[in-house]
XYZ file of C-alpha atoms in Angstrom:
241
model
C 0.000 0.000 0.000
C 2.813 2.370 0.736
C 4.899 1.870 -2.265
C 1.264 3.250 -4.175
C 1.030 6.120 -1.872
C 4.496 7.170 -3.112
C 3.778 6.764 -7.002
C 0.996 8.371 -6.222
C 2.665 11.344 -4.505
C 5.561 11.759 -7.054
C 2.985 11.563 -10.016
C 0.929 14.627 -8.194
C 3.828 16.634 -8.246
C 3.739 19.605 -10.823
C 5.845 18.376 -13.878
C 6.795 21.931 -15.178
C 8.186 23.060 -11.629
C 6.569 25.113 -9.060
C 3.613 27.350 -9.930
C 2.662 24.917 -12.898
C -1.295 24.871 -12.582
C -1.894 21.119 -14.849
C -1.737 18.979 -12.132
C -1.991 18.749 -8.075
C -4.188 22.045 -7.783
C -6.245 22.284 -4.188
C -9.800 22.054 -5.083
C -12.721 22.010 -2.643
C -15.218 18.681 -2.268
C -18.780 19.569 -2.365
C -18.738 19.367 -6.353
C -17.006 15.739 -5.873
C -19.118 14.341 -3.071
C -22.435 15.305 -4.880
C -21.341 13.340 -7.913
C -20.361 10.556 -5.757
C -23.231 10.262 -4.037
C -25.587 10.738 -7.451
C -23.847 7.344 -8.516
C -23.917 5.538 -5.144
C -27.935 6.395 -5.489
C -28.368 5.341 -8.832
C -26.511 2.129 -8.163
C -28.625 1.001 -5.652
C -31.770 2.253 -7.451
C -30.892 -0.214 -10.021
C -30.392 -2.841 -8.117
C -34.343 -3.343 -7.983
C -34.565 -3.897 -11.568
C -32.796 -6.844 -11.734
C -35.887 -8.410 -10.299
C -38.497 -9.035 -12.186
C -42.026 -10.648 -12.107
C -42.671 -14.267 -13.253
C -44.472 -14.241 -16.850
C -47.801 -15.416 -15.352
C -49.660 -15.021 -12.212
C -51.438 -18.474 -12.197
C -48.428 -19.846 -9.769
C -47.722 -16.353 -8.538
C -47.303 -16.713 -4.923
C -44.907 -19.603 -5.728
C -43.286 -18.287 -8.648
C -42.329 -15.155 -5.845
C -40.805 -17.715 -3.937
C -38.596 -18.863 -6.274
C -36.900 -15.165 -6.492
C -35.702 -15.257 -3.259
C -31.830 -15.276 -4.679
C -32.857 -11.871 -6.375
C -34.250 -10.675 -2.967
C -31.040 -11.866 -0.873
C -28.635 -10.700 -3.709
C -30.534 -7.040 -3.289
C -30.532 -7.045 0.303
C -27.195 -7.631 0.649
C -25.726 -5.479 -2.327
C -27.789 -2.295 -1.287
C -26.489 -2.644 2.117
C -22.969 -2.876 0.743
C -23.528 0.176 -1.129
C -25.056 1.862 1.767
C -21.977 1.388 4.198
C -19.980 2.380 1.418
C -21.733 5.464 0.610
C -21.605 6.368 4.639
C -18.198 5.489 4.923
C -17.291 7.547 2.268
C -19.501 10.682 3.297
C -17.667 10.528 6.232
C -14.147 10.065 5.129
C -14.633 13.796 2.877
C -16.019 15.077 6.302
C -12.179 15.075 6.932
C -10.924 15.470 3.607
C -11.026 19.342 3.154
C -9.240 19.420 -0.561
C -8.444 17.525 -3.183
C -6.227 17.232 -5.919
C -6.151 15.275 -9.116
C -4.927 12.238 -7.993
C -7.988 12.031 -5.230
C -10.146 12.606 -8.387
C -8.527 9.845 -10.121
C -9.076 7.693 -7.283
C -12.654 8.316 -6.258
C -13.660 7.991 -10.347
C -12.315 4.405 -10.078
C -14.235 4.069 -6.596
C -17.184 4.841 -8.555
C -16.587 2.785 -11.571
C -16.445 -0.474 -9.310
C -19.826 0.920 -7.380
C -21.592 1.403 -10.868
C -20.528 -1.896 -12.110
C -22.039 -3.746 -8.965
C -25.801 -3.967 -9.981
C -24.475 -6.206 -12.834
C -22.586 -8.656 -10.563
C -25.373 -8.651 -8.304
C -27.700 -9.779 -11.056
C -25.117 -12.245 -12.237
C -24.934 -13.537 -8.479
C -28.992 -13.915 -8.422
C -29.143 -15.541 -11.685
C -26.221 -18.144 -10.770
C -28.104 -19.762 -7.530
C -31.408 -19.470 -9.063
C -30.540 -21.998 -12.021
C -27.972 -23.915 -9.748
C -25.196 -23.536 -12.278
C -21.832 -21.026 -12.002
C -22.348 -20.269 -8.177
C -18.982 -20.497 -7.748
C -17.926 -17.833 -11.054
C -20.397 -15.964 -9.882
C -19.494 -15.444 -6.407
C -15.901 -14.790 -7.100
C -17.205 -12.061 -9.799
C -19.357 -10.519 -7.101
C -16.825 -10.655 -4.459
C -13.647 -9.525 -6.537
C -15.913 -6.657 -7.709
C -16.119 -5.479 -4.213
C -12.513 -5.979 -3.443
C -11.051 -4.021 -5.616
C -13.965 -1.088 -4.862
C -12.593 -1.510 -1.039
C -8.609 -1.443 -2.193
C -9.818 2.224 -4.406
C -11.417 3.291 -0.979
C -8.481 2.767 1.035
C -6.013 4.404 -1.675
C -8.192 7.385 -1.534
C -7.958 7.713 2.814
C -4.332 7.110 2.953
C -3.284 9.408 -0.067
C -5.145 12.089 1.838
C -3.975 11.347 5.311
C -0.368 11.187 4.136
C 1.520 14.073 5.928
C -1.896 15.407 6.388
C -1.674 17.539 3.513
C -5.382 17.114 2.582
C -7.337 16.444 5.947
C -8.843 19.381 8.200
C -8.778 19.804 11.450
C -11.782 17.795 12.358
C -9.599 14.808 12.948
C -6.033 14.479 14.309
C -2.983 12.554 12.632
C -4.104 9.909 15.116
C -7.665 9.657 14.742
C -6.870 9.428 10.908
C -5.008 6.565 11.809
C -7.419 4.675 14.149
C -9.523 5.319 10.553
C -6.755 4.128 8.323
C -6.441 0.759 10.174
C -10.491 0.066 10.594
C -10.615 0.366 6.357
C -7.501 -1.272 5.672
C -8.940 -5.210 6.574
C -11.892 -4.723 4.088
C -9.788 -5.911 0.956
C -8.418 -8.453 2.943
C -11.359 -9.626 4.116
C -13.319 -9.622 1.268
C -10.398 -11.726 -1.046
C -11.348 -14.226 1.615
C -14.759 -14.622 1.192
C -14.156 -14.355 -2.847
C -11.111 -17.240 -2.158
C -13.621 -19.564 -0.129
C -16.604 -19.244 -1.845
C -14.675 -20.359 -5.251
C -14.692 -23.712 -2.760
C -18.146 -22.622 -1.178
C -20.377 -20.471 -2.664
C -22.693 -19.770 -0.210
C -20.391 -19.825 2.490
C -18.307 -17.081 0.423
C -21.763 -14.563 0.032
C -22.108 -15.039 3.742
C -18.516 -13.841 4.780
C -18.508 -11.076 2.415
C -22.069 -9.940 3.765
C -20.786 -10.400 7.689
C -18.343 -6.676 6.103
C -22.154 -5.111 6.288
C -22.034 -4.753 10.630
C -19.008 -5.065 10.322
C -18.562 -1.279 8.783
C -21.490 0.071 9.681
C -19.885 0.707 13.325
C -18.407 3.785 14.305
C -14.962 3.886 14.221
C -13.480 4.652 17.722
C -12.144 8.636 17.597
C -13.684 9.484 14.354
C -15.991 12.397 15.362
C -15.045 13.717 18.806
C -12.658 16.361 17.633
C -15.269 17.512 15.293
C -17.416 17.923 18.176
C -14.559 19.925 20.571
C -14.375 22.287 17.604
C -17.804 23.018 17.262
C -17.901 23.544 21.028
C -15.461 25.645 20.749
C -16.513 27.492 17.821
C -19.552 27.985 19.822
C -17.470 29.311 22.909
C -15.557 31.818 20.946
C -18.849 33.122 19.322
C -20.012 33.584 22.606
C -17.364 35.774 23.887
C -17.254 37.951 20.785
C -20.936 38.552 21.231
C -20.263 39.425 25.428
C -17.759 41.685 24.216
């Protein structure tokens, strides 16, 4: 992971020498965050369309019955892309710039969470017929994995030297951060790696990520909180004055 950080770093660097405005310019998040969070919410919108209605209704509470791989394959992708949409709103809570490279890395964030209704459907489609659970669950996982190795990239390029973090978190509470996202890639190659032995057993590990990162993350928010306390304080004095 480091040796990326520092290609990463050296290929931010201006290449015509200081003042050179093509590459590594400060810019702020909002216009970022709403994009990423327009394709987090279309992603999981389309996650419903990959189920759809039997042909006939003469079976129809049966034929229902028979989606249920559609219904678990939602479930658990939208809550995927859930924690990974809060995750990531609050990761650019602390991420107060960014620069091209952060650009680069968020577009290929969102690439992988775009590309996961697909895989979903593939994963539904597998375990309804009974045939390719096992390509299909690597697909789905591996999908996932490499969205979670994009998210960490993004955190630690930012939190290196904290050159793009604000002062709602300190170099320690960005690492207490850094070391709760950095398992998730791990973690989900695993479930890919066993469920190419045992397919369900593979969709269950990689869904056990879903509490797993929707916890807080121990320091995340309390210096947020000091400075809006003391925000507040200071206000309060200027206005006694």
């Amino acid at each position: 992971m480091e040796s990326w950080i520092r290609l990463l770093i050296r290929a931010q660097k201006p290449r015509g020498g200081e003042g050179d405005p093509t590459f590594g310019v400060d810019r702020d998040t909002r216009r970022l965050t709403g994009f990423s969070d327009a394709v987090f919410a279309i992603s999981s919108t389309l996650l419903v369309l990959d189920i759809r209605l039997p042909a006939g209704t003469e079976h129809l509470g049966r034929d229902l019955l028979t989606l249920w791989p559609s219904y678990l394959a939602y479930a658990i992708t939208f809550l995927l892309i859930g924690q990974t949409w809060v995750n990531h709103h609050l990761m650019f809570d602390h991420i107060r710039s960014i620069d091209r490279t952060i650009l680069l890395l968020n577009t290929l964030l969102l690439l992988t969470a775009a590309f996961v209704p697909f895989t979903a459907e593939t994963l539904a489609r597998a375990f309804s017929s009974g045939q390719g659970e096992r390509a299909a669950t690597v697909f789905y996982g591996a999908t996932f994995m490499v969205g979670a190795i994009f998210f960490n990239l993004i955190w630690h390029y930012a939190r290196r030297g904290h050159r793009l973090l604000g002062d709602t978190i300190t170099p320690e509470g960005a690492s207490v951060v850094a070391r709760r996202y950095l398992p998730a890639p791990f973690l989900t190659a695993l479930g890919t790696g066993v469920g190419f032995i045992l397919p369900e057993l593979g969709v269950t590990m990689i869904a056990l990520l879903i509490p797993l990162y929707w916890l807080s993350i121990p320091g995340e928010m309390p210096k947020a909180s000091r400075n809006r306390g003391n925000a507040a304080k200071d206000h309060g004095q200027v206005e006694g004055q």
